[in-house]
Coordinates of C-alpha atoms in Angstrom, one line a residue:
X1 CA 129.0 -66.7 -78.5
X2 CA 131.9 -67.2 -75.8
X3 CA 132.0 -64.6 -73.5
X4 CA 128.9 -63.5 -73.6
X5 CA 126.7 -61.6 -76.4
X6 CA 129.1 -58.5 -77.9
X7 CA 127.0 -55.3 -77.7
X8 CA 125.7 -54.4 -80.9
X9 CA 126.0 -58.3 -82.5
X10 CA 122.9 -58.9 -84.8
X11 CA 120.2 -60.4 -82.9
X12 CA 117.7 -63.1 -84.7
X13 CA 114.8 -60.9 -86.8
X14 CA 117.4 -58.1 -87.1
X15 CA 117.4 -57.3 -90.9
X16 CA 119.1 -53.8 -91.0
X17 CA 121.4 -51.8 -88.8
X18 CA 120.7 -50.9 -85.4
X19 CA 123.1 -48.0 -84.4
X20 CA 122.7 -47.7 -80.4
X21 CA 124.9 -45.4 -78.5
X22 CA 127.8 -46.5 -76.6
X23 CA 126.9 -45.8 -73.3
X24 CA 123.6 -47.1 -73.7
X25 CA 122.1 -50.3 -72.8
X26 CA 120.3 -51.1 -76.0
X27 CA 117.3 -53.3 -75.6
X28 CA 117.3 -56.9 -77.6
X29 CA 115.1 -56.2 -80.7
X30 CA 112.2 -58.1 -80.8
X31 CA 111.8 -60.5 -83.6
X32 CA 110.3 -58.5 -86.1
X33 CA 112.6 -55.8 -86.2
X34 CA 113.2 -54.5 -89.9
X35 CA 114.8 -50.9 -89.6
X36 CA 117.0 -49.3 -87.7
X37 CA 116.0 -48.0 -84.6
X38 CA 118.0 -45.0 -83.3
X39 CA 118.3 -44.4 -79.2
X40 CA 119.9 -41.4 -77.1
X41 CA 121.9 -42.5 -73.9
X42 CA 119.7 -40.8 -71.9
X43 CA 116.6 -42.5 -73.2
X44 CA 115.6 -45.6 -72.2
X45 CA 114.3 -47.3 -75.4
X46 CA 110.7 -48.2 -75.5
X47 CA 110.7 -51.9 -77.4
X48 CA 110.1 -51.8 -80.9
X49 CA 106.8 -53.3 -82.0
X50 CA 106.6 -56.2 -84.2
X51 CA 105.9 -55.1 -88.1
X52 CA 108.5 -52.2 -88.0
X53 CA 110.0 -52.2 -91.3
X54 CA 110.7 -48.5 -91.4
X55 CA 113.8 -47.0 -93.0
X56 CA 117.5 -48.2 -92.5
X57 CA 120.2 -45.5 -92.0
X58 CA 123.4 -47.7 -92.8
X59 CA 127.0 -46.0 -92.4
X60 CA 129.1 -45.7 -95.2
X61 CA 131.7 -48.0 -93.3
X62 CA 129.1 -50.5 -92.3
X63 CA 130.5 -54.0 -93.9
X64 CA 127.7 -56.4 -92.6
X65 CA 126.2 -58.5 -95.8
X66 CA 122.8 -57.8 -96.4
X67 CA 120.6 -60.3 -95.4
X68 CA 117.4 -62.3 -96.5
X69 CA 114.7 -59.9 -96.2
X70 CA 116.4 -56.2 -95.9
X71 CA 115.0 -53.8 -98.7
X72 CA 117.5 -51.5 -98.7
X73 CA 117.9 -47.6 -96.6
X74 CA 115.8 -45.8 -97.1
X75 CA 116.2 -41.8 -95.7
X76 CA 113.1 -39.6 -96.0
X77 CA 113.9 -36.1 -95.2
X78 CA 111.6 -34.9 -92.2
X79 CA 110.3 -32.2 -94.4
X80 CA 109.4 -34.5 -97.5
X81 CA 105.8 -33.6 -98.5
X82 CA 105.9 -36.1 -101.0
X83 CA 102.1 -37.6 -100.5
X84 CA 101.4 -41.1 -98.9
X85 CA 100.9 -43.6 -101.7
X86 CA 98.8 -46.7 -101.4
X87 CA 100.6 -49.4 -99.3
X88 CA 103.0 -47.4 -97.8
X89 CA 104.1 -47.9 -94.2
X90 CA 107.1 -46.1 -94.2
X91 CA 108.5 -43.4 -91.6
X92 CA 106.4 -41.3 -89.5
X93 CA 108.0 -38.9 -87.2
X94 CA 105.8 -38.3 -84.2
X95 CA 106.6 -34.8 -82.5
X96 CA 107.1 -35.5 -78.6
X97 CA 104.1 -34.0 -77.1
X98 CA 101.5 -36.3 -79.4
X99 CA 99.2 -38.3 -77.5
X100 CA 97.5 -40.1 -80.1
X101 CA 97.4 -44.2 -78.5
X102 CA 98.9 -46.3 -81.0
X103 CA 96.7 -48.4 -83.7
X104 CA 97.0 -52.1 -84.6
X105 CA 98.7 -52.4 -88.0
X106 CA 101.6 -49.4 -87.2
X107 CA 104.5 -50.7 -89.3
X108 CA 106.7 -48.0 -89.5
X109 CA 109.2 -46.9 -87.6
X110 CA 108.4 -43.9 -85.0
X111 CA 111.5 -41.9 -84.0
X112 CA 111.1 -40.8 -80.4
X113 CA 111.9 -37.8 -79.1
X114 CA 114.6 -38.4 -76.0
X115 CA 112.2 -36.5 -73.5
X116 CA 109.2 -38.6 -73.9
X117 CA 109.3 -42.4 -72.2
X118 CA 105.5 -43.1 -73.7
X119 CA 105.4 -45.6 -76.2
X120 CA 106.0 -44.5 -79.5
X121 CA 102.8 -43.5 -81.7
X122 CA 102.2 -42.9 -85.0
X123 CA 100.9 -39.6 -86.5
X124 CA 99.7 -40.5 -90.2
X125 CA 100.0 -37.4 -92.2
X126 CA 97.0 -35.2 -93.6
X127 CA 98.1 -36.0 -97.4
X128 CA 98.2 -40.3 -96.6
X129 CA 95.3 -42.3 -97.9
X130 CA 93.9 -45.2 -95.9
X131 CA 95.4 -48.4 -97.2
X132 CA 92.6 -50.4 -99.6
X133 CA 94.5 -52.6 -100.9
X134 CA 94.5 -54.9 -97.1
X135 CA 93.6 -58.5 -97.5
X136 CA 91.1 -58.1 -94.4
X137 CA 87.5 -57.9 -96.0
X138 CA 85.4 -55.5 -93.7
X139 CA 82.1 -57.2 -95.5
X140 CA 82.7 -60.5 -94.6
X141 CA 80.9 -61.1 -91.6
X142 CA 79.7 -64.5 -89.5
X143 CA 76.4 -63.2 -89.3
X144 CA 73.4 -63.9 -91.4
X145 CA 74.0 -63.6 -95.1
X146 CA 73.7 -60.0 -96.3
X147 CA 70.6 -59.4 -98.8
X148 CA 71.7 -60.2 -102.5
X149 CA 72.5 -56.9 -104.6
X150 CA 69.3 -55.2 -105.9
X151 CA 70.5 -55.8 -109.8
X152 CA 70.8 -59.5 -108.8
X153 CA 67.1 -59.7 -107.4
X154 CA 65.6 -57.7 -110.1
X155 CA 67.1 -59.6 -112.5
X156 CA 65.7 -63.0 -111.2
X157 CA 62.6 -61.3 -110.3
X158 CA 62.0 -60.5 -114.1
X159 CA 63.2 -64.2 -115.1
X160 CA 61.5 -66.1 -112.5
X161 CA 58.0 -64.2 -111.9
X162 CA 56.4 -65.1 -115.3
X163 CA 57.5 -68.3 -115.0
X164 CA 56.3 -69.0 -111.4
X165 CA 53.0 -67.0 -112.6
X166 CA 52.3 -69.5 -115.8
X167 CA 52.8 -72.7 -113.9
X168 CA 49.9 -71.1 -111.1
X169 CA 47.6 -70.4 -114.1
X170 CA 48.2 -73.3 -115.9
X171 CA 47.2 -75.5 -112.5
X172 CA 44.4 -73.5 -112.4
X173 CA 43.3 -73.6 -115.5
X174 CA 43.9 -77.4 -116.2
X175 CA 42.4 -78.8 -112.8
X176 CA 38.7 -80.2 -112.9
X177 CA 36.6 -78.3 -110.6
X178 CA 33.3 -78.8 -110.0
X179 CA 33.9 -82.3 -111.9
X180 CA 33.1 -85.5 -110.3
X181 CA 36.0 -87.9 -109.8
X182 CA 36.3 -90.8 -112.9
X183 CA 35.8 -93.9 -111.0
X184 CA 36.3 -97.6 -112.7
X185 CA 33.7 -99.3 -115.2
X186 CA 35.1 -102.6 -114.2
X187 CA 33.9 -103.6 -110.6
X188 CA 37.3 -103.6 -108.3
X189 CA 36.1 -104.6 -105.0
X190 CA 36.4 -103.1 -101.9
X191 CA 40.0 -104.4 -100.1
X192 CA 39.3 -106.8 -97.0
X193 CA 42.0 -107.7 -94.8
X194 CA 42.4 -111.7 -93.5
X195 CA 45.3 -114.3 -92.3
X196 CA 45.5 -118.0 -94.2
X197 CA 45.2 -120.3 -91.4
X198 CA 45.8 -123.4 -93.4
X199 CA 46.7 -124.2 -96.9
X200 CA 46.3 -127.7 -98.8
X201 CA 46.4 -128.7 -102.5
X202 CA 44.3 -130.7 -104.9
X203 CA 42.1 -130.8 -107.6
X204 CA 40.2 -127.5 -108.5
X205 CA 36.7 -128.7 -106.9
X206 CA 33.8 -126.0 -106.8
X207 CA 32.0 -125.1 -103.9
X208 CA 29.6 -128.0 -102.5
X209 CA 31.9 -130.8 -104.8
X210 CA 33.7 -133.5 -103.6
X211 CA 35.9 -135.8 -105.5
X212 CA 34.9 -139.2 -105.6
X213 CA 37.8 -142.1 -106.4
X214 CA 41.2 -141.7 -105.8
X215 CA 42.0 -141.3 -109.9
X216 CA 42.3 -137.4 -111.1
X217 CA 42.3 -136.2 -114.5
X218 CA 46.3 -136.2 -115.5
X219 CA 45.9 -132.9 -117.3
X220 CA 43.4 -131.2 -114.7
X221 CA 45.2 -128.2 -113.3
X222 CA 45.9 -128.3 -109.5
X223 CA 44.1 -125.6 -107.3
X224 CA 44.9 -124.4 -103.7
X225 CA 42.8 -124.6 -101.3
X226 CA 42.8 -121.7 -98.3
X227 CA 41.4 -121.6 -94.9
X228 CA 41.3 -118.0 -93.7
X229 CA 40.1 -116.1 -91.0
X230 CA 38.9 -112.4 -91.9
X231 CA 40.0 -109.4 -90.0
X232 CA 38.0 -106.8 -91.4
X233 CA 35.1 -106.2 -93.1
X234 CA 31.4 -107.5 -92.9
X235 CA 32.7 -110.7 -91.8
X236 CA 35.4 -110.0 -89.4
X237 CA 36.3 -113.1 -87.5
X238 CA 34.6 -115.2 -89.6
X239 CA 36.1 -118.3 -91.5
X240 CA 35.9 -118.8 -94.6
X241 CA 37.3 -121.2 -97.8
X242 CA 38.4 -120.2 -101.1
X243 CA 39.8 -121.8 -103.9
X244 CA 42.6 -120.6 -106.1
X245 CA 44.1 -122.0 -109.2
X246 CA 47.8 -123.3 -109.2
X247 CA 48.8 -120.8 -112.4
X248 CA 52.3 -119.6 -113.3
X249 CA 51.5 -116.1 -113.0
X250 CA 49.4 -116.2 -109.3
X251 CA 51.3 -115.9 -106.4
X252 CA 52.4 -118.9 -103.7
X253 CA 50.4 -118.5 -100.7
X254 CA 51.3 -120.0 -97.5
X255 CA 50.3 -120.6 -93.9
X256 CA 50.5 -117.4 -92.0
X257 CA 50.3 -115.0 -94.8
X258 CA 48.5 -111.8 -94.2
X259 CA 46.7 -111.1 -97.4
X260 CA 44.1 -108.7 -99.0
X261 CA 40.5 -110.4 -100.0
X262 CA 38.3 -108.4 -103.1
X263 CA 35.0 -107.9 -101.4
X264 CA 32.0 -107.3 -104.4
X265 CA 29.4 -106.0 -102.0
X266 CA 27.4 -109.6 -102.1
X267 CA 26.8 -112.1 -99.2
X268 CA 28.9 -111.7 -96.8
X269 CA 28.6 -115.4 -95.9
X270 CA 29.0 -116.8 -99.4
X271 CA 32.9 -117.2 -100.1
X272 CA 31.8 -116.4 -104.0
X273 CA 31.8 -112.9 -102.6
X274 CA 35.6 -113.0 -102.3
X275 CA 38.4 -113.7 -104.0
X276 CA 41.8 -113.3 -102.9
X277 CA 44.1 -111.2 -105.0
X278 CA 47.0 -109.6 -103.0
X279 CA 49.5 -110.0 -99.9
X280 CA 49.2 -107.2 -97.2
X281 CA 52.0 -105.0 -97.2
X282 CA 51.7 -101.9 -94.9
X283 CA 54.1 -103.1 -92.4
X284 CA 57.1 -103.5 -94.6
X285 CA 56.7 -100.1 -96.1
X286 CA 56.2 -98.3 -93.5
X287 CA 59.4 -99.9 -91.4
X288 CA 61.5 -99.2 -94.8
X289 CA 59.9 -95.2 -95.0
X290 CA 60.9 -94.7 -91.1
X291 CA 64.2 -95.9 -92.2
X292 CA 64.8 -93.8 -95.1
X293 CA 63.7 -91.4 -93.2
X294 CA 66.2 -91.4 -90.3
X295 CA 68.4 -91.6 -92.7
X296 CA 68.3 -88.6 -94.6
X297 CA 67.5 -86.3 -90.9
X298 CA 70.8 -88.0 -90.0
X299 CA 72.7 -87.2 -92.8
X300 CA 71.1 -84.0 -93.4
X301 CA 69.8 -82.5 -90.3
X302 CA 67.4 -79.7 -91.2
X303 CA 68.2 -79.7 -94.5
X304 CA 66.7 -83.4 -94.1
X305 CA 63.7 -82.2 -92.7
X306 CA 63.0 -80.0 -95.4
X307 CA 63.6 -82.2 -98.1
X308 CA 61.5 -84.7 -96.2
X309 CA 58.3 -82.1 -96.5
X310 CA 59.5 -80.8 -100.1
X311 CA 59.2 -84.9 -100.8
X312 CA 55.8 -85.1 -99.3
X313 CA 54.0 -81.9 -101.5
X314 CA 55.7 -83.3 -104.7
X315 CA 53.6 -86.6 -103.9
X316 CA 50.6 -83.9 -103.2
X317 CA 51.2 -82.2 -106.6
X318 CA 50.9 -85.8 -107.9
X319 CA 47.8 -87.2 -106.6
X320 CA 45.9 -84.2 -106.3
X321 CA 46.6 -81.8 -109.4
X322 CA 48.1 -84.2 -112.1
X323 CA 46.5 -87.4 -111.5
X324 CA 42.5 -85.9 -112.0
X325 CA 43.2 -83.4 -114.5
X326 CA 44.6 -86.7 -116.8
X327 CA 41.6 -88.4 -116.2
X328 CA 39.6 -85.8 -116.6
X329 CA 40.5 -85.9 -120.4
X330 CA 43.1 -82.9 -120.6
X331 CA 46.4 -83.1 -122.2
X332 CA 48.6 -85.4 -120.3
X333 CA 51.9 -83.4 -121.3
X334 CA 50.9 -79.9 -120.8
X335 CA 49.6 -81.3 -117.2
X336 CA 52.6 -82.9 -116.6
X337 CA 54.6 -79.7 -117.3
X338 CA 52.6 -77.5 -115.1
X339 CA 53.0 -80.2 -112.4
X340 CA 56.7 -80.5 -112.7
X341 CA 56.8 -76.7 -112.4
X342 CA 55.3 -76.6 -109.8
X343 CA 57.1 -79.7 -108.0
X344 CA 60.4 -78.0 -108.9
X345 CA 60.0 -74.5 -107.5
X346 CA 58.4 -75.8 -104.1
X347 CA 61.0 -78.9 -103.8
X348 CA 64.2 -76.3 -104.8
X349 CA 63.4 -73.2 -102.4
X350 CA 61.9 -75.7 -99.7
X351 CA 65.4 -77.9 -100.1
X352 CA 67.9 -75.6 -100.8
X353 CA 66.4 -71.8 -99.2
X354 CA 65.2 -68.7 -101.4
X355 CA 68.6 -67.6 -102.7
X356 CA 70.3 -66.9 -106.5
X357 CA 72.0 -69.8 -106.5
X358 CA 68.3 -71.7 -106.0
X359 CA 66.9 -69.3 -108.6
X360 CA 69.8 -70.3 -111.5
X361 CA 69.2 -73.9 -111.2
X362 CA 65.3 -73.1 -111.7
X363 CA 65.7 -71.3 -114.6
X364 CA 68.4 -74.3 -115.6
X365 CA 65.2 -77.1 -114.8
X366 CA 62.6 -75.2 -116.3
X367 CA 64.8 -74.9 -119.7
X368 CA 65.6 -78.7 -119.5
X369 CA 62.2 -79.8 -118.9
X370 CA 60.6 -78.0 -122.0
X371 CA 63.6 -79.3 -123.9
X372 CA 62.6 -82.7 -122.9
X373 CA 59.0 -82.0 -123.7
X374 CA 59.3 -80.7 -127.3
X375 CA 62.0 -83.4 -128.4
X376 CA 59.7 -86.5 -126.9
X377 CA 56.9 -85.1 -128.5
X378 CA 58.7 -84.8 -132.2
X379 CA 60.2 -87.7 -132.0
X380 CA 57.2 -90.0 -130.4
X381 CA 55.1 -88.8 -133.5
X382 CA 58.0 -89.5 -135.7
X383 CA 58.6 -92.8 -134.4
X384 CA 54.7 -93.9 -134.8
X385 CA 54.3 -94.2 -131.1
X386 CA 50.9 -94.8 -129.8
X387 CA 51.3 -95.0 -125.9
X388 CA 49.3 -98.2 -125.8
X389 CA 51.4 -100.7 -123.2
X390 CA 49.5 -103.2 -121.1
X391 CA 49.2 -100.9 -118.4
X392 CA 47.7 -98.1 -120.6
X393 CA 45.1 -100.4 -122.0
X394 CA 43.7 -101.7 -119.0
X395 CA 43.8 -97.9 -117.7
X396 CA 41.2 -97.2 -120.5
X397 CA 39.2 -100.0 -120.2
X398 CA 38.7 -99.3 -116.7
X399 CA 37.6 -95.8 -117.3
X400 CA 35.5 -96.7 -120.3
X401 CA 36.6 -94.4 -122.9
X402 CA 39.5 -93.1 -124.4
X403 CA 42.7 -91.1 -123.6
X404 CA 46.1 -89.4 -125.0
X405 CA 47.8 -92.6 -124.1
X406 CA 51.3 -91.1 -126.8
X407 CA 50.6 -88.0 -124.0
X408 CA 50.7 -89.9 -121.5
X409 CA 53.8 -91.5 -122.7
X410 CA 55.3 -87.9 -122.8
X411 CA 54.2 -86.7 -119.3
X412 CA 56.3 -89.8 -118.2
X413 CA 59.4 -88.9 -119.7
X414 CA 58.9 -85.4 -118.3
X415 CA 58.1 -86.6 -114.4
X416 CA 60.8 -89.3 -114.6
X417 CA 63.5 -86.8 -115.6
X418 CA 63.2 -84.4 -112.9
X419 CA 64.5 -85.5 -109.9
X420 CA 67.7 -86.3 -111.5
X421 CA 67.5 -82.5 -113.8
X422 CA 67.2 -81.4 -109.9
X423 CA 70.8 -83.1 -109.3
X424 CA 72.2 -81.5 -112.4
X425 CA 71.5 -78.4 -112.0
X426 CA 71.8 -77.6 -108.5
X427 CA 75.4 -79.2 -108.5
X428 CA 76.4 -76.9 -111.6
X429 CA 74.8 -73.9 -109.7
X430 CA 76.8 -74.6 -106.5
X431 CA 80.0 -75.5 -108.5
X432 CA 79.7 -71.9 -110.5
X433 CA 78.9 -70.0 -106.9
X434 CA 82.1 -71.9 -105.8
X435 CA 84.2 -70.3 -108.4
X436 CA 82.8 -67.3 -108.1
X437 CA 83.3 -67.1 -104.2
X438 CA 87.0 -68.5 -104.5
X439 CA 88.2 -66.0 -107.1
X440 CA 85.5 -62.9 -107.4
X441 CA 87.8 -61.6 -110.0
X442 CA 86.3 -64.1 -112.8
X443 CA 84.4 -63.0 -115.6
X444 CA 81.1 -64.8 -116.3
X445 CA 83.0 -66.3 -119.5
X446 CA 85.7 -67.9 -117.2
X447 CA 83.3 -69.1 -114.2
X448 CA 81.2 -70.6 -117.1
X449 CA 84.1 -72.4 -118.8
X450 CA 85.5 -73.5 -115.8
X451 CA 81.6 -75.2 -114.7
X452 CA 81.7 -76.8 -117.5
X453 CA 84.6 -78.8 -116.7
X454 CA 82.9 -79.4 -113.9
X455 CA 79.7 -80.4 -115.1
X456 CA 81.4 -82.9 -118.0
X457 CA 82.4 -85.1 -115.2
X458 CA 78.5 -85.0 -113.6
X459 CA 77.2 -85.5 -117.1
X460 CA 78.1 -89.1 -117.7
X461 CA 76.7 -90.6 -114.5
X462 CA 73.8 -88.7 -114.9
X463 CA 72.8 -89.8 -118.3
X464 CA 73.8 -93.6 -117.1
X465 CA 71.7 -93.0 -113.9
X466 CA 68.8 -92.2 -115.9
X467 CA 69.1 -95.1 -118.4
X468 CA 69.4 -97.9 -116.1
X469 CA 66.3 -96.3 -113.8
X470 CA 64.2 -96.6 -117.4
X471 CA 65.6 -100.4 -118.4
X472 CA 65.0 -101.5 -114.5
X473 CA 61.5 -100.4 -115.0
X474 CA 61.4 -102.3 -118.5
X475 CA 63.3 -104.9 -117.6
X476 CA 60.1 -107.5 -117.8
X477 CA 59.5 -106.5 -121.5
X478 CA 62.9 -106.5 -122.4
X479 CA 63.2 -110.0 -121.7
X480 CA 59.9 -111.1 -123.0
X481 CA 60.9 -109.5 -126.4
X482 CA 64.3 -111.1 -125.9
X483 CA 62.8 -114.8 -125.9
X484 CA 60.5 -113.6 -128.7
X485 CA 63.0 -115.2 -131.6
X486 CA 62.4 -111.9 -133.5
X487 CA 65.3 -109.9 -135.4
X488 CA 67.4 -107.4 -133.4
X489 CA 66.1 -104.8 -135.4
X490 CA 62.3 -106.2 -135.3
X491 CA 63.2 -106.2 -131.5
X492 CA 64.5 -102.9 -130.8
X493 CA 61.6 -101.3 -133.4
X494 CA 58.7 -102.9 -131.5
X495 CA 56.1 -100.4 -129.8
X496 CA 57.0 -101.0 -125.5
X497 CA 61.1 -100.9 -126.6
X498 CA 60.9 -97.9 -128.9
X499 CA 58.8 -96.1 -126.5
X500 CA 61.8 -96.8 -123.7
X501 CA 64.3 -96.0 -126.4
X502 CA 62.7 -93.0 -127.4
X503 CA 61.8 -92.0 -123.3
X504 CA 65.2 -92.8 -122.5
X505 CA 67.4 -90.3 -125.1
X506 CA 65.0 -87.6 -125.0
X507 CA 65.5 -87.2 -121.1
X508 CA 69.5 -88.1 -121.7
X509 CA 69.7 -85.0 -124.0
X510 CA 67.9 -83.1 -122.0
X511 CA 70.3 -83.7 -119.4
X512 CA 73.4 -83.2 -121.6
X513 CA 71.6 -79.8 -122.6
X514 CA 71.1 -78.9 -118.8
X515 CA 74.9 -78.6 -117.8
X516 CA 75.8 -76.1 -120.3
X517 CA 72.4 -74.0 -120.0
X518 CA 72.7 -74.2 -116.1
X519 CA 76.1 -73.0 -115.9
X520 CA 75.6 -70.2 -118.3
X521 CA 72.7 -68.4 -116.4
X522 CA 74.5 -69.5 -113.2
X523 CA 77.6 -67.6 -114.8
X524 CA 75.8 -64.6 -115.9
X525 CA 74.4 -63.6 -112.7
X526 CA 76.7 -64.9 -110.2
X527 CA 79.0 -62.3 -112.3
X528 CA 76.5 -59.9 -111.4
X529 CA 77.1 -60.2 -107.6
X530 CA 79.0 -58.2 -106.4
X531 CA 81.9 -59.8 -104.0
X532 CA 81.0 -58.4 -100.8
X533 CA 77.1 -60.3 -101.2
X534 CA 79.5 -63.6 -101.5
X535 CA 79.6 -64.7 -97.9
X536 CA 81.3 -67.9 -96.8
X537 CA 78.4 -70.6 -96.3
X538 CA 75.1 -69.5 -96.9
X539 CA 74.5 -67.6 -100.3
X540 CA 72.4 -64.5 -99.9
X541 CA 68.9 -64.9 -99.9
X542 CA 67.7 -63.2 -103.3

């Protein structure tokens, strides 16, 4: 302003009337400033605090407009004993010879006496109730997650314990102790390692023949012969010769190839003892595990780590609980059930940590899986299935008698729908602890409808995931039956393409099923929490 600042213009903050004496030099009101503040001449002032918003005392003849943010005067008699109601910060008169130090979160204004130059305090009156309605949570900490509420674990104890108890029993009961291991009726041979030196083609001569004349037979297949050194084996570092015909279905072996010789336990210096059946292929592999691996401790740091080792037991589960008690004549599907269980709760609480929302999308798997079960089962006997693909034949002929092979069929749909039931139901678990977290005021009706929205967007990939996984691995049959000349019908009806149709829908509904049965128990006892368990980060352990 020219001139200089009047005394008494409004400064920037002020929102009600300040009324300073004449002779008095007033100080500038700090931004902030929401009441009047009231100063004798022979006091000097102490500055108000920021977050006064005490009571205004306007004059009658006081013309100033009100501004953005004033609430009106309001004058409390000093002997009002009306009690403190929740929220309210309004005046406090402190009596001069107080020497209570001044809290954090004073907001009213504290008319000082003129003797006293201390800084004005607050005095909060016997009948006031400390403020609850703050926005400041007290039990949201940065340590470790507080234990989840005893209601919470005793209600997933009760779920989860028989279920956790009947997968032990069941692997107990099912495995084949004291049994001796199936081995194959149909001589194998024991794997010996060896590198092609050279490789030439002609006709299919036996050992000891030569071809005499330069005229072959037109319709005589061609044969490759091999030059080989072995690396391993009864003849290491020995060469040797072998024949192999020139078929369609064998492979194309070439100088250089490391490949895997089937050894029969004869003379180790007659080739007839060998015959070449496979490429060597350790070195790949392993190069592409390390990467995968790296990846995923990248990506996921300890959390990697522990899905790394959660991976590893799942393929112990496999190959030693599911894979002997098959052969050993039980029921493939019941196995295959007890397995999965068993793969789910130590692949979940390894991956993911012992907490509720681990424990929902158990209870969400285990639900799905038995779905799956019962509808591949109804539907493979409906349908006629028998099980019996090319693989599953030569399975039986190798271990010389029979087996479930439309159990076996089952026990596949139930293994090859679990890992992606694992990605369904942990991301409707961790969606529906979300929504709790966000907004604790949600009933479990609301945090379920509002996960299912959630989850009708996860569904469709899921179920697409899940089909293209199952025609991948039936892509060869597919296009054999395509080239068949058969009816579309006569196509889709045959025994491998009904057995994929069938393996295919029964895990898709089971999937479907999972969102909604997942986000319901995930509803029903994340409701049960109570807010202050719901920290920020890590859910408490249950």
């Amino acid at each position: 302003m020219p001139g200089g600042e009047q005394p008494g213009s409004p400064r920037r903050g002020d929102t009600g009337p300040q009324r300073a004496a004449a002779d008095g030099d007033r100080p500038a009101a700090r931004r902030g400033d929401t009441g009047p503040q009231r100063a004798a001449a022979e006091n000097d002032r102490s500055a108000t605090r920021r977050g006064e918003t005490g009571p205004q005392q306007l004059p009658a003849d006081s013309d100033r407009p009100a501004r953005r943010g004033d609430t009106g005067p309001q004058q409390l008699p000093a002997d009002t004993d009306r009690p403190a109601r929740r929220g309210d910060t309004g005046p406090q008169q402190l009596p001069a010879d107080t020497d209570r130090p001044a809290r954090p979160g004073d907001t009213g204004p504290q008319r000082v006496p003129a003797e006293t130059g201390a800084r004005p305090r607050r005095k909060v009156p016997e009948s006031a109730e400390a403020p609850t309605g703050h926005g400041h949570g007290h039990g949201h900490g940065h340590g470790p997650a507080a234990p989840a509420s005893k209601r919470v674990r005793l209600l997933l104890i009760w779920l989860l314990a028989p279920l956790a108890l009947a997968t032990v029993v069941g692997m107990v009961v099912l495995y084949p102790w004291g049994k001796a291991a199936p081995t194959s009726v149909i001589p194998q041979g024991t794997p010996v390692h060896a590198d092609i030196r050279a490789t030439a083609s002609g006709p299919c001569l036996a050992q000891g023949q030569v071809q005499v004349g330069d005229q072959a037979d037109p319709n005589a297949k061609p044969c490759l012969t091999v030059d080989l050194t072995m690396t391993d084996g009864p003849a290491s570092g020995k060469p040797l010769r072998l024949t192999v015909p020139i078929e369609p279905s064998t492979p194309r072996f070439t100088t250089g190839d490391a490949v895997v010789l089937a050894y029969n336990n004869g003379n180790p210096n007659d080739p007839a003892s060998f015959q070449l059946v496979d490429f060597q292929r350790g070195t790949p592999l392993l190069v592409l595990a390390a990467l995968f691996a790296v990846a995923v401790l990248v990506l996921g740091r300890w959390q990697g780590i522990a899905a790394l080792v959660a991976l590893g037991l799942s393929f112990v589960v496999i190959a030693l609980f599911i894979l002997p008690a098959i052969l050993a004549g039980e029921n493939p599907l019941v196995v295959a059930i007890a397995g999965a269980g068993a793969i789910m709760f130590i692949a979940l609480y390894l991956t993911h940590g012992l907490s509720a929302r681990t424990s929902a999308a158990v209870l969400g798997t285990l639900v799905s899986l038995a779905l799956i079960g019962v509808l591949s089962a109804i539907f493979s006997a409906a349908a006629s299935l028998t099980g019996l693909d090319d693989s599953t034949s030569t399975l039986i002929g190798s271990l010389g008698h029979g087996i479930d092979a439309r159990g076996l069929l089952l026990a596949g749909v139930v293994i090859g729908a679990l890992g992606v039931l694992d990605d369904v139901t942990v991301t409707q678990t961790s969606a529906v602890w979300e929504l709790r977290r966000a907004n604790p005021d949600l009933t479990w009706r609301e945090l379920y409808r509002s996960g299912l929205r959630i989850g009708r967007d996860h569904v469709g990939s899921a179920v697409n995931t899940l089909v293209m996984a199952y025609a991948g691995a039936a892509l060869p049959v597919l296009l054999y039956s395509s080239i068949s000349g058969v009816g579309l019908g006569a196509l889709l009806g045959s025994e491998d393409i009904a057995q994929e149709i069938i393996r295919t829908l029964a895990g898709s509904v089971g999937i479907v099923a999972a969102v909604p049965v997942t986000t319901v128990l995930a509803a029903l006892i994340a409701s049960r929490e109570p807010a202050a368990h719901l920290v920020t980060g890590k859910l408490s352990p249950a």
